[in-house]
Tab-separated table of C-alpha atoms and ligand atoms in Angstrom:
chain	number	residue	atom	x	y	z
A	603	MET	CA	30.594	77.192	111.672
A	604	HIS	CA	33.425	79.602	111.002
A	605	ASP	CA	33.846	80.379	107.313
A	606	GLN	CA	37.431	81.341	107.780
A	607	PRO	CA	39.970	81.338	110.561
A	608	LYS	CA	39.762	84.327	112.788
A	609	SER	CA	41.476	85.478	115.904
A	610	PRO	CA	38.797	85.614	118.631
A	611	ASP	CA	38.333	88.444	121.065
A	612	ILE	CA	38.705	86.343	124.138
A	613	SER	CA	39.092	89.096	126.725
A	614	ASN	CA	35.807	88.145	128.263
A	615	PRO	CA	34.115	85.313	126.369
A	616	TRP	CA	31.097	85.373	128.585
A	617	LEU	CA	30.119	88.844	127.370
A	618	HIS	CA	29.496	87.951	123.796
A	619	PRO	CA	25.736	88.140	123.566
A	620	GLN	CA	23.946	86.006	120.912
A	621	THR	CA	21.689	89.036	120.589
A	622	GLU	CA	19.320	87.499	118.072
A	623	GLN	CA	18.477	84.894	120.630
A	624	TYR	CA	17.579	87.289	123.410
A	625	GLN	CA	13.946	87.469	124.351
A	626	GLN	CA	12.518	90.114	126.618
A	627	GLU	CA	12.239	88.801	130.206
A	628	ALA	CA	14.063	85.535	129.309
A	629	PRO	CA	16.107	84.305	132.344
A	630	ILE	CA	19.721	85.567	132.438
A	631	SER	CA	20.815	82.177	133.695
A	632	ALA	CA	19.111	79.566	131.589
A	633	GLY	CA	19.585	76.624	133.892
A	634	PRO	CA	20.395	73.052	132.768
A	635	ALA	CA	18.028	71.503	130.213
A	636	PHE	CA	17.188	68.199	131.895
A	637	THR	CA	15.717	66.167	129.052
A	638	SER	CA	16.441	62.966	127.253
A	639	THR	CA	14.180	63.741	124.280
A	640	TYR	CA	12.203	66.538	122.581
A	641	HIS	CA	8.791	67.124	121.120
A	642	LEU	CA	9.043	65.986	117.570
A	643	LYS	CA	5.982	65.748	115.272
A	644	GLY	CA	6.137	64.145	111.878
A	645	SER	CA	9.169	64.038	109.700
A	646	PRO	CA	12.552	64.643	111.690
A	647	ASP	CA	14.128	66.183	108.640
A	648	GLY	CA	15.828	69.477	109.542
A	649	ALA	CA	15.368	69.005	113.287
A	650	THR	CA	18.349	69.912	115.573
A	651	ASP	CA	16.998	68.609	118.860
A	652	PHE	CA	15.362	65.202	118.517
A	653	TYR	CA	17.125	62.935	121.037
A	654	GLY	CA	19.374	63.534	124.039
A	655	ARG	CA	22.409	61.518	122.859
A	656	ASN	CA	22.689	63.787	119.758
A	657	SER	CA	22.115	67.263	121.194
A	658	ASN	CA	21.237	69.336	124.263
A	659	PRO	CA	20.751	73.135	124.632
A	660	SER	CA	23.028	73.206	127.705
A	661	TRP	CA	25.909	71.653	125.733
A	662	ARG	CA	25.261	74.129	122.932
A	663	GLN	CA	25.494	77.137	125.306
A	664	LEU	CA	28.847	75.938	126.615
A	665	GLU	CA	30.067	75.102	123.130
A	666	GLN	CA	29.200	78.584	121.936
A	667	VAL	CA	31.487	80.158	124.537
A	668	LEU	CA	34.276	77.616	123.954
A	669	THR	CA	34.007	78.135	120.153
A	670	GLU	CA	34.429	81.936	120.735
A	671	MET	CA	37.436	81.324	122.942
A	672	GLU	CA	39.179	78.783	120.664
A	673	GLY	CA	38.514	80.520	117.365
A	674	GLY	CA	37.260	77.162	116.000
A	675	ASP	CA	34.195	75.023	116.471
A	676	ALA	CA	34.080	73.226	119.804
A	677	LEU	CA	32.378	70.090	120.998
A	678	VAL	CA	32.112	69.141	124.686
A	679	PHE	CA	32.849	65.661	126.209
A	680	PRO	CA	32.313	64.274	129.710
A	681	SER	CA	36.125	64.390	130.546
A	682	GLY	CA	39.376	65.392	128.990
A	683	MET	CA	40.077	61.749	128.204
A	684	ALA	CA	36.677	61.388	126.456
A	685	ALA	CA	37.652	64.330	124.229
A	686	ILE	CA	41.123	62.860	123.636
A	687	SER	CA	39.919	59.324	122.826
A	688	ALA	CA	37.328	60.819	120.416
A	689	VAL	CA	40.095	62.472	118.456
A	690	LEU	CA	42.220	59.333	118.429
A	691	MET	CA	39.519	56.838	117.694
A	692	SER	CA	37.851	58.803	114.921
A	693	ASN	CA	41.093	59.600	113.107
A	694	LEU	CA	43.495	56.695	113.407
A	695	LEU	CA	43.062	53.582	111.238
A	696	PRO	CA	45.154	50.429	110.949
A	697	GLY	CA	48.549	51.074	109.369
A	698	MET	CA	48.702	54.751	110.598
A	699	ARG	CA	51.461	56.132	112.794
A	700	LEU	CA	51.127	58.287	115.866
A	701	LEU	CA	53.870	60.352	117.528
A	702	LEU	CA	53.252	60.860	121.272
A	703	PRO	CA	55.218	62.777	123.870
A	704	GLN	CA	56.928	60.392	126.290
A	705	ASP	CA	56.587	63.074	129.024
A	706	GLY	CA	53.027	64.130	128.213
A	707	TYR	CA	49.830	63.203	130.063
A	708	HIS	CA	50.150	59.564	131.025
A	709	ALA	CA	46.576	58.395	130.229
A	710	VAL	CA	46.961	59.389	126.601
A	711	ARG	CA	49.857	56.950	126.282
A	712	TYR	CA	48.028	54.201	128.245
A	713	PHE	CA	44.957	54.640	126.068
A	714	SER	CA	47.023	54.417	122.885
A	715	GLN	CA	49.012	51.444	124.174
A	716	ASN	CA	45.804	49.544	125.133
A	717	TYR	CA	43.380	50.386	122.366
A	718	LEU	CA	45.340	51.691	119.335
A	719	ALA	CA	48.400	49.473	119.182
A	720	CYS	CA	46.176	46.303	119.023
A	721	ARG	CA	44.199	47.908	116.147
A	722	GLY	CA	47.324	48.210	114.020
A	723	VAL	CA	48.295	51.761	114.807
A	724	THR	CA	52.081	52.259	115.302
A	725	LEU	CA	52.953	54.301	118.369
A	726	VAL	CA	56.217	56.208	118.711
A	727	GLU	CA	56.971	57.980	122.005
A	728	GLN	CA	59.659	60.640	122.201
A	729	PRO	CA	60.507	63.378	124.759
A	730	LEU	CA	58.827	66.662	123.963
A	731	ARG	CA	62.147	68.507	123.900
A	732	ASP	CA	63.238	66.297	120.881
A	733	PHE	CA	60.146	67.135	118.778
A	734	HIS	CA	61.859	70.046	117.062
A	735	GLN	CA	64.592	67.672	115.745
A	736	LEU	CA	62.340	64.727	114.746
A	737	ASP	CA	61.503	63.772	111.177
A	738	PHE	CA	57.689	63.787	110.870
A	739	SER	CA	57.557	62.357	107.349
A	740	ASP	CA	56.068	58.954	108.329
A	741	PHE	CA	53.548	60.194	110.828
A	742	ASP	CA	49.791	60.586	110.314
A	743	MET	CA	49.207	62.357	113.618
A	744	VAL	CA	51.582	64.282	115.957
A	745	TRP	CA	50.405	64.817	119.532
A	746	LEU	CA	51.703	67.822	121.405
A	747	GLU	CA	51.412	69.124	124.941
A	748	THR	CA	53.046	72.391	125.866
A	749	PRO	CA	53.978	73.212	128.570
A	750	GLY	CA	54.537	69.506	129.179
A	751	ASN	CA	53.268	68.417	132.529
A	752	PRO	CA	54.801	68.167	135.104
A	753	GLY	CA	58.276	68.862	133.564
A	754	LEU	CA	57.077	72.214	132.114
A	755	ASP	CA	59.185	71.871	128.959
A	756	LEU	CA	57.823	74.082	126.106
A	757	VAL	CA	57.556	73.234	122.459
A	758	ASP	CA	57.237	75.793	119.608
A	759	ILE	CA	53.697	75.106	118.364
A	760	ALA	CA	54.031	77.238	115.172
A	761	ALA	CA	57.316	75.514	114.192
A	762	ILE	CA	55.922	72.011	114.883
A	763	ALA	CA	52.724	72.940	112.933
A	764	GLU	CA	54.829	73.884	109.901
A	765	LYS	CA	56.760	70.624	110.036
A	766	ALA	CA	53.513	68.604	110.532
A	767	ARG	CA	51.866	70.396	107.556
A	768	ALA	CA	54.833	69.652	105.341
A	769	ALA	CA	54.590	65.890	106.369
A	770	GLU	CA	50.786	65.912	105.913
A	771	ALA	CA	50.402	64.849	109.525
A	772	LEU	CA	47.608	66.122	111.726
A	773	LEU	CA	48.791	68.240	114.615
A	774	VAL	CA	46.801	67.866	117.871
A	775	CYS	CA	47.597	70.100	120.800
A	776	ASP	CA	46.553	69.296	124.382
A	777	ASN	CA	46.100	72.770	125.820
A	778	THR	CA	44.865	71.764	129.301
A	779	THR	CA	47.646	73.483	131.282
A	780	MET	CA	47.128	76.862	129.535
A	781	THR	CA	43.357	76.943	128.542
A	782	PRO	CA	42.407	78.979	125.436
A	783	LEU	CA	42.898	82.156	127.441
A	784	GLY	CA	46.621	81.315	127.959
A	785	GLN	CA	47.459	79.861	124.536
A	786	GLN	CA	45.681	79.971	121.174
A	787	CYS	CA	46.714	76.670	119.602
A	788	LEU	CA	44.579	76.915	116.491
A	789	ASP	CA	46.006	80.411	115.734
A	790	LEU	CA	49.487	78.939	116.174
A	791	GLY	CA	48.742	76.257	113.529
A	792	ALA	CA	47.387	73.207	115.296
A	793	ASP	CA	44.706	71.285	113.370
A	794	ILE	CA	42.933	70.165	116.514
A	795	VAL	CA	42.998	71.410	120.105
A	796	VAL	CA	41.935	69.245	123.060
A	797	CYS	CA	41.482	70.436	126.606
A	798	SER	CA	40.493	68.924	129.959
A	799	ASP	CA	38.038	71.433	131.263
A	800	THR	CA	38.147	69.507	134.561
A	801	LYS	CA	41.134	71.773	135.362
A	802	ALA	CA	41.133	75.564	135.185
A	803	VAL	CA	38.190	75.958	132.739
A	804	ASN	CA	35.700	74.673	135.244
A	805	GLY	CA	38.112	75.502	137.996
A	806	HIS	CA	36.229	74.483	141.102
A	807	SER	CA	37.292	70.775	141.396
A	808	ASP	CA	33.663	69.681	141.391
A	809	CYS	CA	33.119	68.069	138.022
A	810	LEU	CA	34.882	66.625	134.933
A	811	MET	CA	34.600	67.979	131.404
A	812	GLY	CA	36.614	68.181	128.188
A	813	HIS	CA	36.382	69.645	124.682
A	814	VAL	CA	37.736	69.304	121.200
A	815	ALA	CA	37.977	72.274	118.749
A	816	SER	CA	39.078	72.646	115.177
A	817	ARG	CA	38.531	74.990	112.189
A	818	ASP	CA	38.000	72.063	109.852
A	819	PRO	CA	34.200	71.355	109.516
A	820	ASP	CA	34.830	67.852	108.145
A	821	MET	CA	36.922	67.051	111.263
A	822	MET	CA	34.304	68.304	113.560
A	823	ALA	CA	31.574	66.376	111.792
A	824	LYS	CA	33.631	63.200	112.348
A	825	ILE	CA	34.157	64.038	116.039
A	826	LEU	CA	30.397	64.822	116.437
A	827	GLN	CA	29.511	61.481	114.805
A	828	TRP	CA	31.884	59.731	117.236
A	829	ARG	CA	30.224	61.446	120.218
A	830	SER	CA	26.670	60.675	119.086
A	831	LEU	CA	27.428	57.018	118.266
A	832	SER	CA	29.758	56.133	121.167
A	833	GLY	CA	27.496	57.923	123.615
A	834	ALA	CA	30.334	59.847	125.303
A	835	ILE	CA	28.081	62.718	126.252
A	836	VAL	CA	28.020	65.419	128.928
A	837	GLY	CA	25.294	65.722	131.562
A	838	PRO	CA	23.225	68.962	131.367
A	839	MET	CA	24.056	69.793	135.018
A	840	GLU	CA	27.813	69.550	134.326
A	841	SER	CA	27.440	71.728	131.253
A	842	TRP	CA	25.787	74.337	133.370
A	843	MET	CA	28.445	74.148	136.101
A	844	VAL	CA	31.295	74.627	133.617
A	845	LEU	CA	29.419	77.485	131.975
A	846	ARG	CA	29.288	79.105	135.422
A	847	GLY	CA	32.913	78.361	136.082
A	848	LEU	CA	33.853	80.053	132.787
A	849	GLN	CA	32.381	83.347	133.933
A	850	THR	CA	35.362	83.729	136.266
A	851	LEU	CA	38.106	82.025	134.273
A	852	GLU	CA	39.873	85.206	133.302
A	853	LEU	CA	39.729	86.545	136.963
A	854	ARG	CA	40.853	83.248	138.417
A	855	LEU	CA	43.751	82.802	136.015
A	856	ALA	CA	44.962	86.387	136.474
A	857	ARG	CA	45.243	85.748	140.290
A	858	MET	CA	46.687	82.243	139.920
A	859	CYS	CA	49.348	83.226	137.413
A	860	GLU	CA	50.408	86.246	139.397
A	861	THR	CA	50.847	84.127	142.537
A	862	ALA	CA	52.609	81.389	140.523
A	863	GLN	CA	55.152	83.938	139.304
A	864	LYS	CA	55.813	85.024	142.934
A	865	LEU	CA	56.034	81.416	144.148
A	866	ALA	CA	58.489	80.517	141.322
A	867	GLU	CA	60.738	83.505	142.166
A	868	PHE	CA	60.566	82.561	145.851
A	869	CYS	CA	61.491	78.931	145.052
A	870	GLY	CA	64.307	80.007	142.781
A	871	ASP	CA	65.962	81.779	145.652
A	872	HIS	CA	65.413	79.109	148.301
A	873	PRO	CA	68.362	77.022	149.606
A	874	LYS	CA	66.226	73.831	150.124
A	875	ILE	CA	65.016	73.816	146.511
A	876	THR	CA	67.553	72.398	144.033
A	877	SER	CA	65.824	73.495	140.858
A	878	VAL	CA	62.556	75.163	139.679
A	879	ARG	CA	60.663	75.293	136.413
A	880	TYR	CA	58.172	78.065	135.553
A	881	PRO	CA	57.877	79.538	132.056
A	882	GLY	CA	57.489	83.027	133.524
A	883	LEU	CA	60.926	82.966	135.247
A	884	LYS	CA	63.396	85.084	133.241
A	885	SER	CA	66.029	82.370	134.016
A	886	ASP	CA	63.827	79.540	132.636
A	887	PRO	CA	65.323	78.069	129.487
A	888	ASP	CA	61.945	78.275	127.759
A	889	HIS	CA	61.123	81.811	128.822
A	890	PRO	CA	61.718	83.410	125.382
A	891	LEU	CA	59.433	80.836	123.729
A	892	ALA	CA	56.816	81.338	126.451
A	893	GLN	CA	56.744	85.051	125.676
A	894	LYS	CA	56.307	84.325	122.034
A	895	GLN	CA	53.396	81.821	122.207
A	896	MET	CA	51.750	82.136	125.593
A	897	ARG	CA	49.438	84.975	126.794
A	898	LEU	CA	49.747	83.807	130.483
A	899	MET	CA	52.533	81.908	132.181
A	900	GLY	CA	50.258	79.417	133.906
A	901	SER	CA	49.413	78.270	137.389
A	902	LEU	CA	51.775	75.284	137.695
A	903	VAL	CA	55.210	75.523	139.275
A	904	SER	CA	57.461	72.446	139.367
A	905	PHE	CA	60.447	72.253	141.784
A	906	ASN	CA	62.875	69.655	143.093
A	907	LEU	CA	63.676	68.826	146.696
A	908	ALA	CA	66.766	66.806	147.677
A	909	ASP	CA	65.257	63.364	148.307
A	910	GLN	CA	62.252	61.336	149.616
A	911	THR	CA	62.782	62.498	153.187
A	912	ALA	CA	62.650	66.183	152.138
A	913	VAL	CA	59.483	65.389	150.059
A	914	ASP	CA	57.734	63.648	152.995
A	915	ARG	CA	58.622	66.503	155.409
A	916	PHE	CA	57.516	69.211	153.012
A	917	LEU	CA	54.185	67.634	152.007
A	918	GLY	CA	53.500	66.632	155.672
A	919	ALA	CA	54.030	70.179	156.858
A	920	LEU	CA	51.763	71.992	154.358
A	921	LYS	CA	48.729	73.432	156.093
A	922	MET	CA	46.553	75.347	153.592
A	923	THR	CA	47.824	73.508	150.537
A	924	ALA	CA	46.031	70.154	149.953
A	925	GLU	CA	48.035	67.121	148.883
A	926	ALA	CA	46.024	66.106	145.825
A	927	THR	CA	46.419	65.349	142.147
A	928	SER	CA	44.914	67.574	139.397
A	929	PHE	CA	45.342	71.362	139.038
A	930	GLY	CA	43.647	74.551	138.033
A	931	GLY	CA	41.181	74.687	140.866
A	932	THR	CA	40.499	77.480	143.352
A	933	HIS	CA	42.455	75.561	146.035
A	934	SER	CA	46.218	75.189	145.924
A	935	PHE	CA	47.475	71.580	145.558
A	936	ALA	CA	50.896	69.996	145.824
A	937	GLU	CA	52.057	66.506	145.057
A	938	GLN	CA	55.056	64.299	144.382
A	939	ARG	CA	54.776	63.160	140.804
A	940	TYR	CA	56.923	60.053	141.481
A	941	ARG	CA	53.962	58.419	143.150
A	942	TRP	CA	52.332	58.085	139.723
A	943	ASP	CA	55.320	57.767	137.407
A	944	GLN	CA	58.578	56.259	138.591
A	945	THR	CA	60.474	57.770	135.659
A	946	MET	CA	60.077	61.117	137.321
A	947	PRO	CA	62.685	62.493	139.742
A	948	VAL	CA	61.920	61.479	143.339
A	949	GLY	CA	62.235	65.060	144.544
A	950	LEU	CA	59.874	66.618	141.979
A	951	ILE	CA	56.908	68.562	143.476
A	952	ARG	CA	54.202	69.900	141.252
A	953	TYR	CA	52.569	72.907	142.849
A	954	SER	CA	49.186	73.926	141.412
A	955	VAL	CA	48.544	77.495	142.544
A	956	GLY	CA	44.963	78.266	143.517
A	957	CYS	CA	42.991	81.515	144.150
A	958	GLU	CA	44.136	82.160	147.696
A	959	THR	CA	46.077	85.367	148.188
A	960	SER	CA	49.792	85.129	147.205
A	961	ASP	CA	50.733	85.937	150.824
A	962	LEU	CA	48.980	82.811	152.125
A	963	VAL	CA	50.460	80.581	149.364
A	964	LEU	CA	54.010	81.842	149.933
A	965	ALA	CA	53.684	81.648	153.708
A	966	ASP	CA	52.473	78.062	153.590
A	967	VAL	CA	55.269	76.933	151.263
A	968	ALA	CA	57.847	78.840	153.335
A	969	GLN	CA	56.847	77.269	156.626
A	970	ALA	CA	56.777	73.774	155.077
A	971	LEU	CA	60.287	74.300	153.626
A	972	GLU	CA	61.486	75.196	157.163
A	973	THR	CA	60.883	71.519	158.156
A	974	VAL	CA	62.919	70.126	155.315
B	1416	LIG	C1	43.858	66.046	133.360
B	1416	LIG	C2	44.451	66.008	131.950
B	1416	LIG	C3	43.873	65.273	130.942
B	1416	LIG	C4	42.655	64.342	131.233
B	1416	LIG	O1	41.553	65.007	131.538
B	1416	LIG	P1	40.362	64.332	132.383
B	1416	LIG	O2	39.379	65.437	132.496
B	1416	LIG	O3	40.905	63.956	133.719
B	1416	LIG	O4	39.934	63.161	131.649
B	1416	LIG	C5	44.425	65.353	129.695
B	1416	LIG	N1	45.526	66.072	129.469
B	1416	LIG	C6	46.130	66.807	130.427
B	1416	LIG	C7	47.334	67.627	130.124
B	1416	LIG	C8	45.585	66.800	131.740
B	1416	LIG	O5	46.260	67.513	132.685
């Protein structure tokens, strides 16, 4: 547990050896600990590992790295939504009020509508861009996502944190689009950070994972109790896979963000594209805020084509880029967000830049735009 808040050195989280644990000739790669239970003689008092729903050495290894990166204690969950529902279910009681972004991740809203509203929690949904003006005084929890996805509107985390603190509301930040390497939500004042590690943190589109982190030990004890009792636990194999993915997170993000910047600039100049959003574009309305609170500009670029015909032609003509949902993987993806959410503009394409060379990405988008 962290005694006091600290700014982590996250330049390469993998290379923080837990030296006291090193044993001569121990394997460098520990491998997953496949076990449902542990040797336990006599009294269980003081035991850490006694049953597989409560703890596992593979989770612990992953959590140590995530704790280092977040600058607050981290707990892993089997998906981003398992992490998110743990925070909601263990904190919100009947009579409490939750503020949610209307334009944030859709499953957070559906979960709240289906399982919190009927338990007497009042939900208020507002567009992210209005959060700065809203009065927080009646809220018990404020849920933030910045950059909002897929609109890529930014919200000033530090300013919202100050307002939330004054209103005695908990501030939760969904940091999936940025990862802890791109944005340090706890440093910026959030009480809790959640992240879907299914995206860039694992980064290989081959398993789901999520985590919760906070600097409040009581909060983390509550979240841990939820995990142990609800049974929303991670498989040892998946823990090991994400730990392997993390070794290259910094490298992958550097390549992805560099290409995303080039793609956004290319889209901004293209006659077939009516508008583009990318926090790294100097012309983007949120660029100054991005420079203030983000360490990277991200791997997502959103742009608009004229209409459904343009969208069909563009997506149909892409060669290297896969048409798929999700983002943050080594492969580039593109999709029309309207197919999930009819409040979105028909022409809105979310492009998730992968680890291919920027020449390949730009060439694929350019040739697909030729057909529009
Ligand atoms: C994908 C995503 C989630 C949910 O994560 P899963 O791992 O799919 O459960 C939550 N928030 C955001 C912003 C996401 O993109």
